Amino acid sequence: MEAAQSQYSKLQSQADTSSSLISISDQEFNLIRSVVYEKFGINLNDQKRSLVVGRLQKLLRSHNFLTFKQYYDNLVADNTGQALNELINRISTNYTFFFRESAHFDFFRAKALPEIVAIMKRDNCRDLRIWCAASSSGEEPYGLAMVMLEYFGKEYGMWDAGILATDISTRALNMAASGVYAAEKLGHVPSALRQRYFVNRENGMQEVAESVKKEVTFRRFNLMNERFPFKRPFHIIFCRNVMIYFDQPTRDALVRKFYDHTVPGGYFFIGHSESIRRGEVPYEYVMPSVYRKN
Ligand SMILES: C[S@@+](CC[C@H](N)C(=O)[O-])C[C@H]1O[C@@H](n2cnc3c(N)ncnc32)[C@H](O)[C@@H]1O
């Protein structure tokens, strides 16, 4: 009877504290970070502990888990993929905005595109393949599509071009597909592009024009997949501001795969704060965070 009473008080006190933060033990944090690392390559160091607690609170509560261990047990038992999907939607950082690190867009327009287009014209080939890996909520690939439309102008119809944009987060991909953004995301969009490629919506929101949307194909893709399923290599790959979340061996292996999926003469763009280790992959250094395959 006493034992039952004590068990009841325990549950009662858990219920009473349900509005306070569910805390995480060292062991629970290690379990969750190992899943995130194995499945998504994201390296959650000790400093990310409070981030994990904060970002997963709502999820635990919505499923009525009282502890992170309960949540973890459910996560590993689920074989539908739904629990992992919810986890990465919460854990991934999707921060981005239009024309972020704008020097890359200038280089893309002034150097990479003209150079690749000249080679393709010479070879009588019109199938221009661009991949924006880790495209988050779409600002990056839509920006690239705008630059491309401007660059080709009327000639665009003669090209089989377009952008493949991939990310692991379905939440980010859904936002991308809607193409509707708060005005502050457009702060770096040149005014001519803003006028041409955005439509005013309610409450100051801005929607990307259909002419741009149709040039970008969004797909869910995990960069940790053993194999990249693409039949043909890309002329240009953007993979910016995601490798910062991976450890060095994961980055090295990933960059090698990107290299194998770049056409000779093609370009590889990474984030300004990222770099490729010299000697690890034979990409040629062009300028900070821009590389080329010889
Ligand atoms: C900070 S955003 C970068 C967005 C954009 N590339 C930029 O530079 O502004 C990082 C993105 O990487 C995605 N990501 C994280 N791990 C991934 C993985 N294993 N596979 C694919 N995408 C991943 C996240 O969902 C997130 O949208």
CSV table of C-alpha atoms and ligand atoms in Angstrom, one decimal:
chain,number,residue,atom,x,y,z
A,1,MET,CA,0.0,0.0,0.0
A,2,GLU,CA,2.8,2.3,1.0
A,3,ALA,CA,4.7,1.5,-2.2
A,4,ALA,CA,1.6,2.3,-4.3
A,5,GLN,CA,1.1,5.5,-2.4
A,6,SER,CA,4.7,6.5,-3.1
A,7,GLN,CA,4.4,5.6,-6.8
A,8,TYR,CA,1.2,7.7,-6.9
A,9,SER,CA,3.0,10.7,-5.3
A,10,LYS,CA,5.8,10.4,-7.8
A,11,LEU,CA,3.4,10.5,-10.7
A,12,GLN,CA,1.5,13.3,-9.1
A,13,SER,CA,4.7,15.4,-8.7
A,14,GLN,CA,5.6,14.6,-12.3
A,15,ALA,CA,2.2,15.9,-13.4
A,16,ASP,CA,2.5,19.0,-11.2
A,17,THR,CA,5.8,20.0,-12.9
A,18,SER,CA,4.5,19.3,-16.4
A,19,SER,CA,4.6,23.0,-17.2
A,20,SER,CA,8.3,23.2,-16.3
A,21,LEU,CA,11.2,22.0,-18.5
A,22,ILE,CA,11.7,18.3,-18.9
A,23,SER,CA,15.4,18.0,-18.1
A,24,ILE,CA,17.9,15.6,-19.7
A,25,SER,CA,20.5,13.4,-18.0
A,26,ASP,CA,24.0,12.8,-19.4
A,27,GLN,CA,23.0,9.4,-20.5
A,28,GLU,CA,19.8,10.6,-22.2
A,29,PHE,CA,21.7,13.3,-24.0
A,30,ASN,CA,24.3,10.8,-25.2
A,31,LEU,CA,21.5,8.5,-26.5
A,32,ILE,CA,19.8,11.3,-28.5
A,33,ARG,CA,23.0,12.7,-29.8
A,34,SER,CA,24.2,9.3,-31.1
A,35,VAL,CA,21.0,8.9,-33.1
A,36,VAL,CA,21.3,12.4,-34.6
A,37,TYR,CA,24.9,11.7,-35.5
A,38,GLU,CA,24.3,8.3,-37.0
A,39,LYS,CA,21.2,9.2,-39.0
A,40,PHE,CA,22.0,12.8,-40.0
A,41,GLY,CA,25.7,13.4,-39.5
A,42,ILE,CA,25.0,16.3,-37.1
A,43,ASN,CA,27.5,16.5,-34.4
A,44,LEU,CA,25.9,17.8,-31.2
A,45,ASN,CA,28.7,18.7,-28.8
A,46,ASP,CA,28.2,19.3,-25.0
A,47,GLN,CA,27.4,23.0,-25.7
A,48,LYS,CA,24.3,21.9,-27.7
A,49,ARG,CA,22.7,20.3,-24.7
A,50,SER,CA,20.4,23.1,-23.8
A,51,LEU,CA,19.5,23.6,-27.5
A,52,VAL,CA,18.4,19.9,-27.6
A,53,VAL,CA,16.4,20.3,-24.4
A,54,GLY,CA,14.7,23.5,-25.7
A,55,ARG,CA,14.0,22.3,-29.2
A,56,LEU,CA,12.6,18.9,-28.2
A,57,GLN,CA,10.4,20.1,-25.3
A,58,LYS,CA,7.2,20.6,-27.3
A,59,LEU,CA,7.7,17.3,-29.1
A,60,LEU,CA,8.0,15.4,-25.8
A,61,ARG,CA,4.9,17.1,-24.4
A,62,SER,CA,2.8,16.6,-27.6
A,63,HIS,CA,3.4,12.9,-27.3
A,64,ASN,CA,3.0,12.9,-23.5
A,65,PHE,CA,6.6,11.6,-22.7
A,66,LEU,CA,7.7,12.4,-19.2
A,67,THR,CA,11.4,11.8,-19.8
A,68,PHE,CA,13.9,11.9,-22.6
A,69,LYS,CA,14.5,8.2,-22.1
A,70,GLN,CA,10.8,7.5,-22.9
A,71,TYR,CA,11.1,9.7,-25.9
A,72,TYR,CA,14.3,7.9,-27.0
A,73,ASP,CA,12.8,4.4,-26.6
A,74,ASN,CA,9.9,5.4,-28.8
A,75,LEU,CA,12.2,7.0,-31.4
A,76,VAL,CA,14.3,3.8,-31.8
A,77,ALA,CA,11.2,1.5,-31.8
A,78,ASP,CA,9.5,3.5,-34.5
A,79,ASN,CA,10.1,2.0,-37.9
A,80,THR,CA,7.8,4.3,-40.0
A,81,GLY,CA,10.5,7.1,-40.2
A,82,GLN,CA,7.9,9.5,-38.7
A,83,ALA,CA,9.7,9.9,-35.3
A,84,LEU,CA,13.0,10.6,-37.0
A,85,ASN,CA,11.4,13.0,-39.3
A,86,GLU,CA,9.9,14.9,-36.4
A,87,LEU,CA,13.3,14.8,-34.6
A,88,ILE,CA,15.3,16.3,-37.5
A,89,ASN,CA,12.6,18.9,-38.2
A,90,ARG,CA,13.2,20.1,-34.6
A,91,ILE,CA,16.9,19.7,-34.4
A,92,SER,CA,18.1,21.1,-37.7
A,93,THR,CA,19.0,24.7,-37.9
A,94,ASN,CA,17.3,26.2,-41.0
A,95,TYR,CA,18.6,29.7,-40.8
A,96,THR,CA,19.0,31.3,-44.3
A,97,PHE,CA,17.9,34.4,-46.3
A,98,PHE,CA,17.9,35.5,-49.9
A,99,PHE,CA,21.3,36.2,-51.4
A,100,ARG,CA,23.1,35.2,-48.2
A,101,GLU,CA,26.9,35.6,-48.8
A,102,SER,CA,26.1,37.5,-51.9
A,103,ALA,CA,29.7,37.3,-53.3
A,104,HIS,CA,28.8,33.8,-54.4
A,105,PHE,CA,25.8,34.9,-56.4
A,106,ASP,CA,28.0,37.6,-58.1
A,107,PHE,CA,30.6,34.9,-58.9
A,108,PHE,CA,27.9,32.6,-60.1
A,109,ARG,CA,26.6,35.2,-62.6
A,110,ALA,CA,29.9,36.8,-63.7
A,111,LYS,CA,32.2,33.8,-63.8
A,112,ALA,CA,30.8,30.3,-63.3
A,113,LEU,CA,27.8,30.6,-65.5
A,114,PRO,CA,29.5,32.3,-68.5
A,115,GLU,CA,32.4,29.8,-68.3
A,116,ILE,CA,30.2,26.7,-68.2
A,117,VAL,CA,27.8,28.0,-70.8
A,118,ALA,CA,30.7,28.7,-73.2
A,119,ILE,CA,31.9,25.1,-72.8
A,120,MET,CA,28.5,23.7,-73.2
A,121,LYS,CA,27.8,25.7,-76.3
A,122,ARG,CA,31.1,24.5,-77.8
A,123,ASP,CA,30.1,20.9,-77.0
A,124,ASN,CA,26.6,21.6,-78.3
A,125,CYS,CA,25.1,20.6,-75.0
A,126,ARG,CA,22.2,22.5,-73.4
A,127,ASP,CA,21.5,20.4,-70.3
A,128,LEU,CA,22.7,22.6,-67.4
A,129,ARG,CA,22.6,20.8,-64.0
A,130,ILE,CA,22.7,22.8,-60.8
A,131,TRP,CA,22.2,21.3,-57.3
A,132,CYS,CA,21.6,23.2,-54.2
A,133,ALA,CA,22.2,20.7,-51.4
A,134,ALA,CA,20.9,21.7,-48.0
A,135,SER,CA,18.5,24.3,-49.5
A,136,SER,CA,16.5,24.9,-46.3
A,137,SER,CA,13.4,27.0,-46.9
A,138,GLY,CA,14.2,27.8,-50.5
A,139,GLU,CA,15.7,31.3,-50.4
A,140,GLU,CA,19.1,30.0,-51.8
A,141,PRO,CA,17.9,28.0,-54.8
A,142,TYR,CA,15.2,30.6,-55.7
A,143,GLY,CA,17.9,33.3,-55.7
A,144,LEU,CA,20.1,31.2,-58.0
A,145,ALA,CA,17.1,30.7,-60.3
A,146,MET,CA,16.5,34.5,-60.5
A,147,VAL,CA,20.2,35.0,-61.4
A,148,MET,CA,19.9,32.3,-64.0
A,149,LEU,CA,16.8,33.8,-65.6
A,150,GLU,CA,18.4,37.2,-65.7
A,151,TYR,CA,21.6,35.8,-67.2
A,152,PHE,CA,19.9,33.9,-70.0
A,153,GLY,CA,17.0,36.3,-70.7
A,154,LYS,CA,15.2,35.3,-73.8
A,155,GLU,CA,17.7,32.6,-74.6
A,156,TYR,CA,16.5,30.7,-71.5
A,157,GLY,CA,13.9,28.7,-73.4
A,158,MET,CA,16.7,27.1,-75.5
A,159,TRP,CA,18.3,25.5,-72.3
A,160,ASP,CA,17.3,22.5,-70.4
A,161,ALA,CA,18.2,24.1,-67.1
A,162,GLY,CA,16.8,24.2,-63.6
A,163,ILE,CA,17.8,23.7,-60.1
A,164,LEU,CA,17.6,20.6,-57.9
A,165,ALA,CA,17.2,21.7,-54.3
A,166,THR,CA,17.4,19.2,-51.5
A,167,ASP,CA,17.2,19.2,-47.7
A,168,ILE,CA,16.6,16.7,-44.9
A,169,SER,CA,13.9,18.8,-43.2
A,170,THR,CA,10.4,18.4,-44.5
A,171,ARG,CA,9.3,21.4,-42.5
A,172,ALA,CA,11.9,23.6,-44.4
A,173,LEU,CA,10.9,21.9,-47.7
A,174,ASN,CA,7.2,22.7,-47.2
A,175,MET,CA,8.1,26.3,-46.6
A,176,ALA,CA,10.2,26.3,-49.7
A,177,ALA,CA,7.4,24.8,-51.8
A,178,SER,CA,5.0,27.5,-50.7
A,179,GLY,CA,7.5,30.2,-51.6
A,180,VAL,CA,6.0,32.8,-49.3
A,181,TYR,CA,8.4,34.8,-47.1
A,182,ALA,CA,8.4,37.6,-44.6
A,183,ALA,CA,9.8,40.9,-46.0
A,184,GLU,CA,12.9,40.8,-43.8
A,185,LYS,CA,14.1,37.7,-45.7
A,186,LEU,CA,14.4,39.8,-48.8
A,187,GLY,CA,16.7,42.5,-47.4
A,188,HIS,CA,19.6,41.5,-49.7
A,189,VAL,CA,17.5,41.1,-52.9
A,190,PRO,CA,18.6,43.6,-55.5
A,191,SER,CA,15.6,45.9,-56.1
A,192,ALA,CA,15.2,45.0,-59.8
A,193,LEU,CA,14.9,41.4,-58.9
A,194,ARG,CA,12.5,42.2,-56.1
A,195,GLN,CA,10.2,44.0,-58.6
A,196,ARG,CA,10.4,41.3,-61.2
A,197,TYR,CA,10.3,38.1,-59.2
A,198,PHE,CA,8.1,38.7,-56.1
A,199,VAL,CA,4.4,39.2,-55.7
A,200,ASN,CA,2.9,41.1,-52.7
A,201,ARG,CA,0.7,39.0,-50.5
A,202,GLU,CA,-1.3,39.7,-47.3
A,203,ASN,CA,0.3,41.1,-44.2
A,204,GLY,CA,3.4,42.3,-46.1
A,205,MET,CA,4.4,38.7,-47.1
A,206,GLN,CA,6.2,38.2,-50.4
A,207,GLU,CA,5.7,35.3,-52.7
A,208,VAL,CA,8.2,34.1,-55.3
A,209,ALA,CA,6.9,34.5,-58.8
A,210,GLU,CA,5.7,31.3,-60.6
A,211,SER,CA,8.4,31.9,-63.3
A,212,VAL,CA,11.0,31.3,-60.6
A,213,LYS,CA,9.2,28.5,-58.7
A,214,LYS,CA,8.9,26.4,-61.8
A,215,GLU,CA,12.7,26.4,-62.2
A,216,VAL,CA,13.3,24.8,-58.8
A,217,THR,CA,12.6,21.2,-57.9
A,218,PHE,CA,12.5,20.4,-54.2
A,219,ARG,CA,13.3,16.9,-52.9
A,220,ARG,CA,14.0,15.4,-49.5
A,221,PHE,CA,17.5,14.0,-49.5
A,222,ASN,CA,19.8,13.1,-46.6
A,223,LEU,CA,23.4,14.0,-47.3
A,224,MET,CA,24.4,11.0,-45.2
A,225,ASN,CA,23.0,8.6,-47.7
A,226,GLU,CA,25.6,6.0,-48.7
A,227,ARG,CA,25.0,6.6,-52.3
A,228,PHE,CA,24.0,9.7,-54.2
A,229,PRO,CA,21.3,8.6,-56.6
A,230,PHE,CA,22.0,11.1,-59.4
A,231,LYS,CA,22.6,9.6,-62.9
A,232,ARG,CA,24.6,12.5,-64.2
A,233,PRO,CA,27.1,14.9,-62.5
A,234,PHE,CA,26.3,18.6,-61.8
A,235,HIS,CA,27.9,21.6,-63.4
A,236,ILE,CA,27.4,23.6,-60.2
A,237,ILE,CA,26.9,22.5,-56.6
A,238,PHE,CA,26.0,24.8,-53.7
A,239,CYS,CA,26.4,23.2,-50.3
A,240,ARG,CA,26.6,26.1,-47.9
A,241,ASN,CA,26.4,26.3,-44.1
A,242,VAL,CA,25.6,22.7,-43.4
A,243,MET,CA,29.0,21.1,-43.1
A,244,ILE,CA,29.6,23.3,-40.0
A,245,TYR,CA,27.3,20.8,-38.2
A,246,PHE,CA,29.3,17.8,-39.3
A,247,ASP,CA,32.6,16.5,-37.9
A,248,GLN,CA,35.8,16.4,-40.0
A,249,PRO,CA,35.6,12.7,-41.2
A,250,THR,CA,32.0,13.3,-42.2
A,251,ARG,CA,32.9,16.5,-44.1
A,252,ASP,CA,35.8,14.8,-45.9
A,253,ALA,CA,33.6,11.8,-47.0
A,254,LEU,CA,30.8,14.2,-48.2
A,255,VAL,CA,33.1,16.5,-50.1
A,256,ARG,CA,34.6,13.4,-51.9
A,257,LYS,CA,31.1,12.4,-53.0
A,258,PHE,CA,30.4,16.0,-54.2
A,259,TYR,CA,33.6,15.8,-56.2
A,260,ASP,CA,32.6,12.6,-57.8
A,261,HIS,CA,29.3,14.2,-58.8
A,262,THR,CA,30.8,17.4,-60.3
A,263,VAL,CA,31.5,17.6,-64.1
A,264,PRO,CA,35.1,18.5,-65.0
A,265,GLY,CA,35.2,22.3,-65.1
A,266,GLY,CA,32.2,22.4,-62.7
A,267,TYR,CA,32.1,24.6,-59.5
A,268,PHE,CA,31.5,23.8,-55.9
A,269,PHE,CA,30.4,26.4,-53.4
A,270,ILE,CA,30.5,26.1,-49.6
A,271,GLY,CA,29.8,28.6,-46.8
A,272,HIS,CA,32.1,31.4,-46.1
A,273,SER,CA,33.1,30.0,-42.7
A,274,GLU,CA,33.7,26.5,-44.2
A,275,SER,CA,36.8,25.2,-46.0
A,276,ILE,CA,38.0,22.0,-47.7
A,277,ARG,CA,41.2,20.4,-46.3
A,278,ARG,CA,44.0,20.7,-48.7
A,279,GLY,CA,45.0,17.3,-50.2
A,280,GLU,CA,41.8,15.7,-49.1
A,281,VAL,CA,39.9,16.2,-52.4
A,282,PRO,CA,41.4,17.4,-55.7
A,283,TYR,CA,39.0,20.3,-56.1
A,284,GLU,CA,41.1,23.3,-57.2
A,285,TYR,CA,40.8,26.4,-54.9
A,286,VAL,CA,39.3,29.4,-56.8
A,287,MET,CA,38.6,31.9,-54.0
A,288,PRO,CA,37.5,31.5,-50.4
A,289,SER,CA,34.7,29.0,-50.3
A,290,VAL,CA,34.6,28.4,-54.1
A,291,TYR,CA,36.3,25.4,-55.7
A,292,ARG,CA,36.5,23.9,-59.2
A,293,LYS,CA,37.0,20.5,-60.6
A,294,ASN,CA,39.8,20.4,-63.1
B,1,LIG,C1,21.8,26.6,-41.9
B,1,LIG,S1,20.8,25.9,-43.2
B,1,LIG,C2,21.7,26.4,-44.6
B,1,LIG,C3,20.8,26.9,-45.7
B,1,LIG,C4,21.5,27.5,-46.9
B,1,LIG,N1,22.3,26.5,-47.6
B,1,LIG,C5,22.3,28.7,-46.5
B,1,LIG,O1,23.5,28.7,-46.6
B,1,LIG,O2,21.7,29.7,-46.2
B,1,LIG,C6,21.4,24.1,-43.0
B,1,LIG,C7,20.4,23.2,-43.7
B,1,LIG,O3,21.1,21.9,-43.7
B,1,LIG,C8,20.1,20.9,-43.6
B,1,LIG,N2,20.7,19.6,-43.2
B,1,LIG,C9,21.2,19.3,-42.0
B,1,LIG,N3,21.6,18.0,-42.0
B,1,LIG,C10,21.4,17.5,-43.2
B,1,LIG,C11,21.5,16.3,-43.8
B,1,LIG,N4,22.1,15.2,-43.2
B,1,LIG,N5,21.1,16.1,-45.1
B,1,LIG,C12,20.5,17.1,-45.8
B,1,LIG,N6,20.3,18.4,-45.2
B,1,LIG,C13,20.7,18.5,-44.0
B,1,LIG,C14,19.1,21.5,-42.5
B,1,LIG,O4,17.8,20.9,-42.5
B,1,LIG,C15,19.1,23.0,-42.9
B,1,LIG,O5,18.0,23.3,-43.7
